[in-house]
Short mmCIF file of C-alpha atoms and ligand atoms in Angstrom, two decimals:
data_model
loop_
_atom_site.label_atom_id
_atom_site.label_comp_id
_atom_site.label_asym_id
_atom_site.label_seq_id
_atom_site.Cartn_x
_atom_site.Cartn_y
_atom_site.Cartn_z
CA UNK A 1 131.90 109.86 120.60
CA UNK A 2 130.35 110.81 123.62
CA UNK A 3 128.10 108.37 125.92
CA UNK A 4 125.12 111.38 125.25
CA UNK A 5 123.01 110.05 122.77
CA UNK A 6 124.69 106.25 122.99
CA UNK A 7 123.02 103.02 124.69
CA UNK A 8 123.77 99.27 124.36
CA UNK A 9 121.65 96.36 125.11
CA UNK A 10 123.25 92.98 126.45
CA UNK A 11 121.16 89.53 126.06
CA UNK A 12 121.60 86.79 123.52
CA UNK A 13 122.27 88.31 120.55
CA UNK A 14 120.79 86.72 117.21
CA UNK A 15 120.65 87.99 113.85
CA UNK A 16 120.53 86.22 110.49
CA UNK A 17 123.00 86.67 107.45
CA UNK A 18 121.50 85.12 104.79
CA UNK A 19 118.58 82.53 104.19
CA UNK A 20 119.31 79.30 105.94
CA UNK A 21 117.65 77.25 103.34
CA UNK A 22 120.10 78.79 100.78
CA UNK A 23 123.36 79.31 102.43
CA UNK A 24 123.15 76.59 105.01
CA UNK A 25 122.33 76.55 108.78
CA UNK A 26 125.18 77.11 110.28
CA UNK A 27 126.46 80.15 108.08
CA UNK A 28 123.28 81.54 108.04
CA UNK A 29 123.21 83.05 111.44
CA UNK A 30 125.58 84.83 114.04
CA UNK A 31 124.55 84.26 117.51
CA UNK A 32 126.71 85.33 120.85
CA UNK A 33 124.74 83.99 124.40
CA UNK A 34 126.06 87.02 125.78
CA UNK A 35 126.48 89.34 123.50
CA UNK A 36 126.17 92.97 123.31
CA UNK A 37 124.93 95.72 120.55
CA UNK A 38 125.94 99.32 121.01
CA UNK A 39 123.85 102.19 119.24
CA UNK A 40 124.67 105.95 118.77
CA UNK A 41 122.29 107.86 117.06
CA UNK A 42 119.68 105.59 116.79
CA UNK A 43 122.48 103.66 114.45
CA UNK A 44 124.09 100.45 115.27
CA UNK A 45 127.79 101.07 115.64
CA UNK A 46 128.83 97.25 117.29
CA UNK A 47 127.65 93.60 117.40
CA UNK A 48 129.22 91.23 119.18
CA UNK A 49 130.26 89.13 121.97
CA UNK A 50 130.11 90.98 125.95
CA UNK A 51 133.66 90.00 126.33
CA UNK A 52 135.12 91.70 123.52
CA UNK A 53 133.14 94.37 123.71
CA UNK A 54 132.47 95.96 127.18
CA UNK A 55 135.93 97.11 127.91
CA UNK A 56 135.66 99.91 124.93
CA UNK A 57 132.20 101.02 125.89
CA UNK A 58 132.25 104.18 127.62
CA UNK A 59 132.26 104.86 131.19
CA UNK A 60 128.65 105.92 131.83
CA UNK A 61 126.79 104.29 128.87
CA UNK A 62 123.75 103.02 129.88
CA UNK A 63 123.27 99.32 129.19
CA UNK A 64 119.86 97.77 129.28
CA UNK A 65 120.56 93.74 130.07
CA UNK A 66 118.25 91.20 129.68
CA UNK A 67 119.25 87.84 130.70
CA UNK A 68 118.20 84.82 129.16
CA UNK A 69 116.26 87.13 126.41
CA UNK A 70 117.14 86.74 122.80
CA UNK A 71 117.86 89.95 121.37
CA UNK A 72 116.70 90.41 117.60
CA UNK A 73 116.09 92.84 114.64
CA UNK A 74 112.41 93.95 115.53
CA UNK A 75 110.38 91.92 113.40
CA UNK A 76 108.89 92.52 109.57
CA UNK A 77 105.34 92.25 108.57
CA UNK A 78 105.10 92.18 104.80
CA UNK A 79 101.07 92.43 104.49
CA UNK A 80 98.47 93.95 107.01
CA UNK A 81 95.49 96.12 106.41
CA UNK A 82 95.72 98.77 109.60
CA UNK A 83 91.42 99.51 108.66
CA UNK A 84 91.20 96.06 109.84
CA UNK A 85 91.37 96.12 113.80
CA UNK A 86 87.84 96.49 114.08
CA UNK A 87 87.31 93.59 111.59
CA UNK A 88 89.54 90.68 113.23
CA UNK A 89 87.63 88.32 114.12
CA UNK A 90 85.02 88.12 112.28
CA UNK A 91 82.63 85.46 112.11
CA UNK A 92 82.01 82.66 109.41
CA UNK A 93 82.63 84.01 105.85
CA UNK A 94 85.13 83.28 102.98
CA UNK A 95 86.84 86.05 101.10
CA UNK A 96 84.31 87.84 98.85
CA UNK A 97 81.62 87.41 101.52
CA UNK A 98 84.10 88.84 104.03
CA UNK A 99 84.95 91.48 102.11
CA UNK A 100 81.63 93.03 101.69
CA UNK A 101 80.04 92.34 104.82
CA UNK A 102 82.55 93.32 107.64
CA UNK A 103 85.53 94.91 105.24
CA UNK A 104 84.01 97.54 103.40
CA UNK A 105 81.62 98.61 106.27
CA UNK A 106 84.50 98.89 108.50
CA UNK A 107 86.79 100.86 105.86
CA UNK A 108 83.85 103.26 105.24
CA UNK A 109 84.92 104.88 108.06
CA UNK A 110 88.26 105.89 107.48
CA UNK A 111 87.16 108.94 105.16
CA UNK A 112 86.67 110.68 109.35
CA UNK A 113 90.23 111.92 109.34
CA UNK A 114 89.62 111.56 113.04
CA UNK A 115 88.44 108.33 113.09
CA UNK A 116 91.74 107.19 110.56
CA UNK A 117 93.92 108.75 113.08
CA UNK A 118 92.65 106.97 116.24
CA UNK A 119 92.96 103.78 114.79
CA UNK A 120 96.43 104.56 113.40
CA UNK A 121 97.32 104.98 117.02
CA UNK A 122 95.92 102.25 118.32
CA UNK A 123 97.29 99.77 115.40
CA UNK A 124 100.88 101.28 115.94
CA UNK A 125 100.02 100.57 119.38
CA UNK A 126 99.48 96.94 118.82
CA UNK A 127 102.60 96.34 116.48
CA UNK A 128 105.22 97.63 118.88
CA UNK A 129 103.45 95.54 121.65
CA UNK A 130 103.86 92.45 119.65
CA UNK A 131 107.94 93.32 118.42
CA UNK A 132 106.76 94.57 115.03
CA UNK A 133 108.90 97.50 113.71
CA UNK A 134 108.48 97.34 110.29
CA UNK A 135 105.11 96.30 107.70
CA UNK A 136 103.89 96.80 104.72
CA UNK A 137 100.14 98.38 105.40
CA UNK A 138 97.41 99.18 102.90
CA UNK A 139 95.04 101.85 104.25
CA UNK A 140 91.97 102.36 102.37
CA UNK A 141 90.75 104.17 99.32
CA UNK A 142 90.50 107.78 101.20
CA UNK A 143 93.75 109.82 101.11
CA UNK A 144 92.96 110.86 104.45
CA UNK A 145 93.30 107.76 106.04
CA UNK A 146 97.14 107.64 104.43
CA UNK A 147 97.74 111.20 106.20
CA UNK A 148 96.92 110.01 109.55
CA UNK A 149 98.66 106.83 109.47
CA UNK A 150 102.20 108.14 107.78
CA UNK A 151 101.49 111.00 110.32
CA UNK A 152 101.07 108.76 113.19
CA UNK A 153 104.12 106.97 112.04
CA UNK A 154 106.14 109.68 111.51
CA UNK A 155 105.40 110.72 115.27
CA UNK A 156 106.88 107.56 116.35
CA UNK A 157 109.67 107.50 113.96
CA UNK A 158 109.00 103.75 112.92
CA UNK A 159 109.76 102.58 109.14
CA UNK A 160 106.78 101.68 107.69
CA UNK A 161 105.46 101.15 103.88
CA UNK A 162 102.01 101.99 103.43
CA UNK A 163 99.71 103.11 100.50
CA UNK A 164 96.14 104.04 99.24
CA UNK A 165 94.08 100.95 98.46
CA UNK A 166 93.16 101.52 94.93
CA UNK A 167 89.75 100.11 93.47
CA UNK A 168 87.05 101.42 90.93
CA UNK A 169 84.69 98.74 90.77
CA UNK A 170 83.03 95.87 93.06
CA UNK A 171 82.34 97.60 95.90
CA UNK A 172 80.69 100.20 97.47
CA UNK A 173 80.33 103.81 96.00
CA UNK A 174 81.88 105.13 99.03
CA UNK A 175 84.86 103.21 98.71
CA UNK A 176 85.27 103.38 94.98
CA UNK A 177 87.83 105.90 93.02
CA UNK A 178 88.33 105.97 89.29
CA UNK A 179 91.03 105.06 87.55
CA UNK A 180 92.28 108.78 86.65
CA UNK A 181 91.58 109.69 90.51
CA UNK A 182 93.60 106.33 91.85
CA UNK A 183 96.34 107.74 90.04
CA UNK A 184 96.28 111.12 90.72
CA UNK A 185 95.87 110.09 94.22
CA UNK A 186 98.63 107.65 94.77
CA UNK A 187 100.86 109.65 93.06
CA UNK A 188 100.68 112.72 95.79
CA UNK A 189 100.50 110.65 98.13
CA UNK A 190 103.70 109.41 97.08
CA UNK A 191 105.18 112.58 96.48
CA UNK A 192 104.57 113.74 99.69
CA UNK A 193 105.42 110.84 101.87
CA UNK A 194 107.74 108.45 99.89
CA UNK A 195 111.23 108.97 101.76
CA UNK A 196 110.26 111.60 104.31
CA UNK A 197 112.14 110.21 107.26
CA UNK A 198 111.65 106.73 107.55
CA UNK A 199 108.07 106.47 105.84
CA UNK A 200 107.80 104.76 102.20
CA UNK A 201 105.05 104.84 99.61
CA UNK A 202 103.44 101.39 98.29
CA UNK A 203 101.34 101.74 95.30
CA UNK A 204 98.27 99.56 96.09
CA UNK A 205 95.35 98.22 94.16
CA UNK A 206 93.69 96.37 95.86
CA UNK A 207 93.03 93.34 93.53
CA UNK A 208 92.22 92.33 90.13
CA UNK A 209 88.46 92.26 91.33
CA UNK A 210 87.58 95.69 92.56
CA UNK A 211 90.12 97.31 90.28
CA UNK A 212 89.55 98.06 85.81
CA UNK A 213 92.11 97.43 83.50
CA UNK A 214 92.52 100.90 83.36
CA UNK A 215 93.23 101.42 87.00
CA UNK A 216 95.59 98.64 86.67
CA UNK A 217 97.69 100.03 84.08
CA UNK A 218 97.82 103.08 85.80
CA UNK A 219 99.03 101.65 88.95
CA UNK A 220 101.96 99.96 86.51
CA UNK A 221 102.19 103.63 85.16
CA UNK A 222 102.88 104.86 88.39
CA UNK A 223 105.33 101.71 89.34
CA UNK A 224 107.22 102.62 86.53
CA UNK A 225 107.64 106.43 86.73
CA UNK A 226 108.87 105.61 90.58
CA UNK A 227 111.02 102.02 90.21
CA UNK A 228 111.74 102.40 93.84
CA UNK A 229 108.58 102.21 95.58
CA UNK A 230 107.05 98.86 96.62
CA UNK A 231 103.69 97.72 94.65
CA UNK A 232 101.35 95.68 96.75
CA UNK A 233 98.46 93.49 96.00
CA UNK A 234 96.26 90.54 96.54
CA UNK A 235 96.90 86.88 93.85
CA UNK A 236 94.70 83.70 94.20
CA UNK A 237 93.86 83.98 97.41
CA UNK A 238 90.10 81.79 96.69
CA UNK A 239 88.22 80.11 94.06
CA UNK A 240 85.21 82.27 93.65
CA UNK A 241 87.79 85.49 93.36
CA UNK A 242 89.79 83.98 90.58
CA UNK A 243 86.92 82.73 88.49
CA UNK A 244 85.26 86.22 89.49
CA UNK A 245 88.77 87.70 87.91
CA UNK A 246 88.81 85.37 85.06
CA UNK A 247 85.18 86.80 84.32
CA UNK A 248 86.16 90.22 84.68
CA UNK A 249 89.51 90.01 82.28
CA UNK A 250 88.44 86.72 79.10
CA UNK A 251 91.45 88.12 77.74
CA UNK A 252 94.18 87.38 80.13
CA UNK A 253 96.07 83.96 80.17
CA UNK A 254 95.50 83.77 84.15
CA UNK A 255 95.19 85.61 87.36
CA UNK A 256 98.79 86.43 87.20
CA UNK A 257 98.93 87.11 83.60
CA UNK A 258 96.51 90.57 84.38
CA UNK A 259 99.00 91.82 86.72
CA UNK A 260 101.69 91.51 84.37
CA UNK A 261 99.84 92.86 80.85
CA UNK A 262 100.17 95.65 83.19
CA UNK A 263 103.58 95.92 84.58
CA UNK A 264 103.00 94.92 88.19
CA UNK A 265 105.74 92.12 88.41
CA UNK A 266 109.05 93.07 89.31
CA UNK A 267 111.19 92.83 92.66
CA UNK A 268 109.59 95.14 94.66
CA UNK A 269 106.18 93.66 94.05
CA UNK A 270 104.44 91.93 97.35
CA UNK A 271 101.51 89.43 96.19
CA UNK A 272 99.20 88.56 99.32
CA UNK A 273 98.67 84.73 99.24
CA UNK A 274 99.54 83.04 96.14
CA UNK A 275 97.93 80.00 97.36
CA UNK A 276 96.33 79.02 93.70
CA UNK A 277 98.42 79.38 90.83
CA UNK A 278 99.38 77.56 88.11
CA UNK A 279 102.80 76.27 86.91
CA UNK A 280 103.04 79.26 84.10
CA UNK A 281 101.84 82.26 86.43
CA UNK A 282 104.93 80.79 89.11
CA UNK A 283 107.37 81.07 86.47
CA UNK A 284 106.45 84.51 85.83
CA UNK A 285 106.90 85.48 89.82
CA UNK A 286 110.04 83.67 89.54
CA UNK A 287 111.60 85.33 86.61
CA UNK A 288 110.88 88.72 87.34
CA UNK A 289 111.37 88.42 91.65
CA UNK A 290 108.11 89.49 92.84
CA UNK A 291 106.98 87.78 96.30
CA UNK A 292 104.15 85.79 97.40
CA UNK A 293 103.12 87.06 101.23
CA UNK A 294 102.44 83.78 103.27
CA UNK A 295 99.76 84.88 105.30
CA UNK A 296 99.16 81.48 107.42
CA UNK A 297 96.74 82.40 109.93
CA UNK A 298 94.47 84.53 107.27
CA UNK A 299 94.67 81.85 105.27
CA UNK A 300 93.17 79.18 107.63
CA UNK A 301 90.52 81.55 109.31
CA UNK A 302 89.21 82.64 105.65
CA UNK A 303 89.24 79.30 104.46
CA UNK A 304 91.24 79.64 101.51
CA UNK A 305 93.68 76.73 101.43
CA UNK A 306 97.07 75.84 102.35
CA UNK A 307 100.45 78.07 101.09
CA UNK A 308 102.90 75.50 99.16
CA UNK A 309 106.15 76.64 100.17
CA UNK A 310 107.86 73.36 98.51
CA UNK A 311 106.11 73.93 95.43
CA UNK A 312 107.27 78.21 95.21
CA UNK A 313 110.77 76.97 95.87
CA UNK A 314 111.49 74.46 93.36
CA UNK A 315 114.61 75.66 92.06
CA UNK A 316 114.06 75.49 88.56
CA UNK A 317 111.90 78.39 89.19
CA UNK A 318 111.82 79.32 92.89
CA UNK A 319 109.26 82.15 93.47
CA UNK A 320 110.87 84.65 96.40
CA UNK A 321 108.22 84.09 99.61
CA UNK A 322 107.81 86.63 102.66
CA UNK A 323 105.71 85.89 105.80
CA UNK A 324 103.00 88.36 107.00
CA UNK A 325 99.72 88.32 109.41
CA UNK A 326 97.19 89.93 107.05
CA UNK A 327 95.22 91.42 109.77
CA UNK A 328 92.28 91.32 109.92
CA UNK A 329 91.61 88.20 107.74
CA UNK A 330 94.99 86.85 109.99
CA UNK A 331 94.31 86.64 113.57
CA UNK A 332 96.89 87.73 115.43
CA UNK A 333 99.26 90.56 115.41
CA UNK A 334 102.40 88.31 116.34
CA UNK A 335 105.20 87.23 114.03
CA UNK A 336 105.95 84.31 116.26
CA UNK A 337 102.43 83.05 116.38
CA UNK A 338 102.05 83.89 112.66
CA UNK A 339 105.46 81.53 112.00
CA UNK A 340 103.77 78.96 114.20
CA UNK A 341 100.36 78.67 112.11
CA UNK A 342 103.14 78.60 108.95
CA UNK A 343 104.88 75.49 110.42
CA UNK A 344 101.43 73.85 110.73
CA UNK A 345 99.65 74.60 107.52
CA UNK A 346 103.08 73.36 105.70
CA UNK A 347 103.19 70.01 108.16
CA UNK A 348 100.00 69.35 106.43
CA UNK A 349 101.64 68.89 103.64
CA UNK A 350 104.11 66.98 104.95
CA UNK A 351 106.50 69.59 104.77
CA UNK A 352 107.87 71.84 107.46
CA UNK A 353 109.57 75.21 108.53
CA UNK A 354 112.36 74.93 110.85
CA UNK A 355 113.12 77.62 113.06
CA UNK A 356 115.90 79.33 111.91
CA UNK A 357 114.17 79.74 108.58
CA UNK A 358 111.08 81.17 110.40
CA UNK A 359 113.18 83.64 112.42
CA UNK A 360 115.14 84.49 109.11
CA UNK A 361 111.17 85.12 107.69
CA UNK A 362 110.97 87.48 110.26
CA UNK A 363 113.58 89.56 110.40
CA UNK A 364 116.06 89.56 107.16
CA UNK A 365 113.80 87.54 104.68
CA UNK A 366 111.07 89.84 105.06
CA UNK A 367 113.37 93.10 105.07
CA UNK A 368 114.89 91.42 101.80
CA UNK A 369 111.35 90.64 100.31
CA UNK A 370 110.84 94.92 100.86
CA UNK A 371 113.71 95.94 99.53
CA UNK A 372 115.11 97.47 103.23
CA UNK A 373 117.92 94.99 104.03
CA UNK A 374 120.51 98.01 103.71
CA UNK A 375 118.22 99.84 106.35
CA UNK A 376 116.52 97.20 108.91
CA UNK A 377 116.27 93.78 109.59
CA UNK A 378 119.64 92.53 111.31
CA UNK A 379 122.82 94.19 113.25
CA UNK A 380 124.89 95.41 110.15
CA UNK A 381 126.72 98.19 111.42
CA UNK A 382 125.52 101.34 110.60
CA UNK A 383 121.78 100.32 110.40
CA UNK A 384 118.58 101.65 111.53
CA UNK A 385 118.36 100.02 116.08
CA UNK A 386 115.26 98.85 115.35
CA UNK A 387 115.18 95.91 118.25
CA UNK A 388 113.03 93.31 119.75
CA UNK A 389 113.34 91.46 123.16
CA UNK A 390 112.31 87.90 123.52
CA UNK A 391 111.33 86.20 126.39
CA UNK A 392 111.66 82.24 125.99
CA UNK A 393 109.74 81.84 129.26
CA UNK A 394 107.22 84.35 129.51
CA UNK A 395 104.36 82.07 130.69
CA UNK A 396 104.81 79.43 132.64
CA UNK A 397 104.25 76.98 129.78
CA UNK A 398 107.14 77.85 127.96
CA UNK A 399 108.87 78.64 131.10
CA UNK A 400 108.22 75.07 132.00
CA UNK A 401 109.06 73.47 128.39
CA UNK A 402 112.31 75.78 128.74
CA UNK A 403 113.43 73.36 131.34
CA UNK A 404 114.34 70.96 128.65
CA UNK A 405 115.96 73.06 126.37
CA UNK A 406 119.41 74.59 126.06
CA UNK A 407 120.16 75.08 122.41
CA UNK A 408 119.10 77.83 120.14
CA UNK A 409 117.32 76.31 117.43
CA UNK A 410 115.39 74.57 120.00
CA UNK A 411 115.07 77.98 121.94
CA UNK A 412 113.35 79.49 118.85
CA UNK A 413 110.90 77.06 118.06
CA UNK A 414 109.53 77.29 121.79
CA UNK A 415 109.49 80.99 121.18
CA UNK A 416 107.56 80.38 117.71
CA UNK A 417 104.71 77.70 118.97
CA UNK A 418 104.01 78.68 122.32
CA UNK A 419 105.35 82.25 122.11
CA UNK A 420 102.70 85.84 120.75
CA UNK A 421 103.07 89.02 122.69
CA UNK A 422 103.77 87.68 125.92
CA UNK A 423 107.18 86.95 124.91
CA UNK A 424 107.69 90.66 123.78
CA UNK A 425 109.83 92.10 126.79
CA UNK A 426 110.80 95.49 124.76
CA UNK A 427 110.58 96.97 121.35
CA UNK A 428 113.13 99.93 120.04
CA UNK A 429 112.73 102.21 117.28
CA UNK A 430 115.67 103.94 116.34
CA UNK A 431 117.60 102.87 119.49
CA UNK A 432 114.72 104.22 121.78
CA UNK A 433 112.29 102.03 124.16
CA UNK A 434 109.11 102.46 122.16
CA UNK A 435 107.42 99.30 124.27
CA UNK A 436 108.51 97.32 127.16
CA UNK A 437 106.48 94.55 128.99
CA UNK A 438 107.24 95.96 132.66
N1 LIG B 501 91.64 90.49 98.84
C1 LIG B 501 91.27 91.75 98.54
N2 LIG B 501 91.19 92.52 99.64
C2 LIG B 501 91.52 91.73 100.66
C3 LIG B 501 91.62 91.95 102.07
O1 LIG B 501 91.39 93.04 102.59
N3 LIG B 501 91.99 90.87 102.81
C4 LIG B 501 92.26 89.65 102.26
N4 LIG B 501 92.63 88.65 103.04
N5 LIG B 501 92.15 89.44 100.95
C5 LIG B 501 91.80 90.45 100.17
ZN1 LIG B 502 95.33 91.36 102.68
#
């Protein structure tokens, strides 16, 4: 080993093992105040505590030190739309409204290969500013603006998962494919970009409204000719759009029920929402491990009701459940801010989110929920460095609630209420400073 292409990063070192709420707090987690994690290659060779392991590292390694910082995996986003930075923030509509008046003007745009790669900049951009390293992304229904974002991506060597929106129906004619070109489409798109370095293909119809039965069935075509891609999608997210979808397919038993007449359950199956389903249609995400993408802040600024995290977990049939912004319906790019609107929407419910199971959400949960937990997501040795730095008292707010605090589950709950990008103080990709705050 030489010290060439090696780097470690000292700080208080976090990373989760398993799901708290499953295994149990205190097993859940390892966590050294001072700890250090050496990477070579971009790889993570050790994790652990400064004391055991500075004395090995090599004379001349450069160590980047951040005291008082927590030191995580960078963090996971399991559902954003990248066409949607121009569409944040958007005033005063619920779904199907918002869909056609600021969405689908705003996506028109992304045939301009140009135009599809400035924003991919921009939105990569924005992640690694707010400790984001990993998401799930739908582009929009023009190949071109899948190009420039796996391009863009590829540039920066992130991991991301990203696909062609698929829909034939409901909206505009510029946004519409068929159901023989949504296929044909995907499936180069897949071929050409699934597993080139660290970019992976998500076959994506959009949802049951703007998409046939035939496009459906060929997305489950295409899931089943590649079992190791992710399939992403939108489930009872409103009212009007499930009695729109109950409209559109008499013949279905529910909302869920048309997504699985055409194959598009299984574990590697991401459902935005989920807030609206019945009994039947969550023993069916259950049984064959698909995931329901809590998307917290989208769904209070759409207006579409409150995620019931007690209710997907009852373990007789407990439904597997990933966290995610959904920019632009979400507003805000951050994780932390995202698991802070999460611990509100379930408190009213009278139910809550405790940190540890937040930060798991983050990091391992939502690498688990995508099927990357071998790759990204904690400090398993021989993983992808993929690293964020957080600042517990970035502003003087949580600087001055810090005064209070000295224990970690404590620590991460300041970080999740009062904490968004401020509290980023550096973001690595592959082992390499791809942000830093100063
Ligand atoms: N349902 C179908 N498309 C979308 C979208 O772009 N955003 C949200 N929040 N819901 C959707
Ligand atoms: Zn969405």
């Amino acid at each position: 080993m030489t010290a060439a292409n090696t780097r470690a990063l000292r700080g208080r070192l976090l990373e989760f093992l398993d799901d708290p709420a499953e295994a149990g707090a205190a097993s859940s987690y390892r966590y050294h105040a001072d700890g250090m994690l050496v990477i070579e290659d971009g790889r993570i060779t050790r994790a652990g505590a400064v004391a055991d392991l500075l004395a090995e590292l090599l004379p001349g390694t450069p160590v980047d030190h951040y005291p008082d910082c927590l030191i995580l995996p960078g963090l996971i986003d399991t559902h954003i739309h990248y066409p949607q930075t121009r569409v944040i923030a958007s005033y005063g509509a619920q779904l199907l409204e918002w869909l056609h008046k600021y969405t689908f003007v705003e996506e028109q745009k992304f045939g301009d290969p140009a135009h599809a790669a400035a924003i991919a900049r921009f939105f990569l951009d924005e992640l690694l500013r707010h400790g984001t390293t990993t998401a799930a992304v739908y582009c929009t229904v023009h190949p071109a603006s899948v190009e420039a974002f796996f391009a863009e991506s590829e540039r920066r060597k992130t991991r991301m998962v990203a696909g062609k929106v698929m829909m034939d129906r409901n909206a505009p004619a510029a946004l519409t494919d068929t159901a023989e070109r949504g296929y044909a489409e995907s499936k180069a798109l897949l071929q050409a970009w699934h597993g080139r370095g660290r970019q992976l293909y998500a076959i994506s119809p959009r949802f049951a409204v703007t998409s046939s039965e035939a496009q459906l069935e060929a997305a489950g075509a295409l899931l089943r000719e590649h079992p190791d891609v992710c399939l992403q999608t939108h489930l009872a997210e409103n009212h009007e759009e499930i009695a729109t979808v109950r409209k559109l397919f008499p013949h279905a038993k529910s909302y869920t029920d048309v997504y699985d007449r055409c194959g598009l359950l299984g574990p590697r199956s991401i459902f935005g929402h989920c807030l609206h389903l019945a009994d039947d249609e969550l023993q069916r995400l259950s049984e064959t491990r698909s995931v329901a993408a809590f998307c917290p802040t989208s769904n209070l600024f759409i207006g579409s009701g409150l995620f019931d995290r007690a209710r997907l977990r009852d373990p007789a049939r407990p439904v597997r459940i990933s966290l995610a912004t959904d920019v632009g319906g979400g507003t805000s790019y951050s994780m932390l801010r995202t698991a802070g609107e999460a611990y509100k929407v379930l408190q009213l419910q009278g139910q809550n989110l405790p940190p540890l199971d937040a930060f798991y959400l983050m990091t391992l949960g939502n690498a688990r929920a995508l099927g990357l937990e071998a790759e990204i997501g904690s400090f398993r040795i021989g993983g992808e460095a993929d690293i964020v730095v957080l600042d517990p008292c970035a502003t003087p707010a949580m600087a001055h609630r810090m005064a209070t605090v000295d224990e970690l589950e404590a620590t991460l709950f300041v970080l999740m209420t009062l904490g968004d990008e401020r509290a980023v103080r550096a973001t690595y990709v592959l082992g390499e400073l791809a942000y830093s705050a100063s």
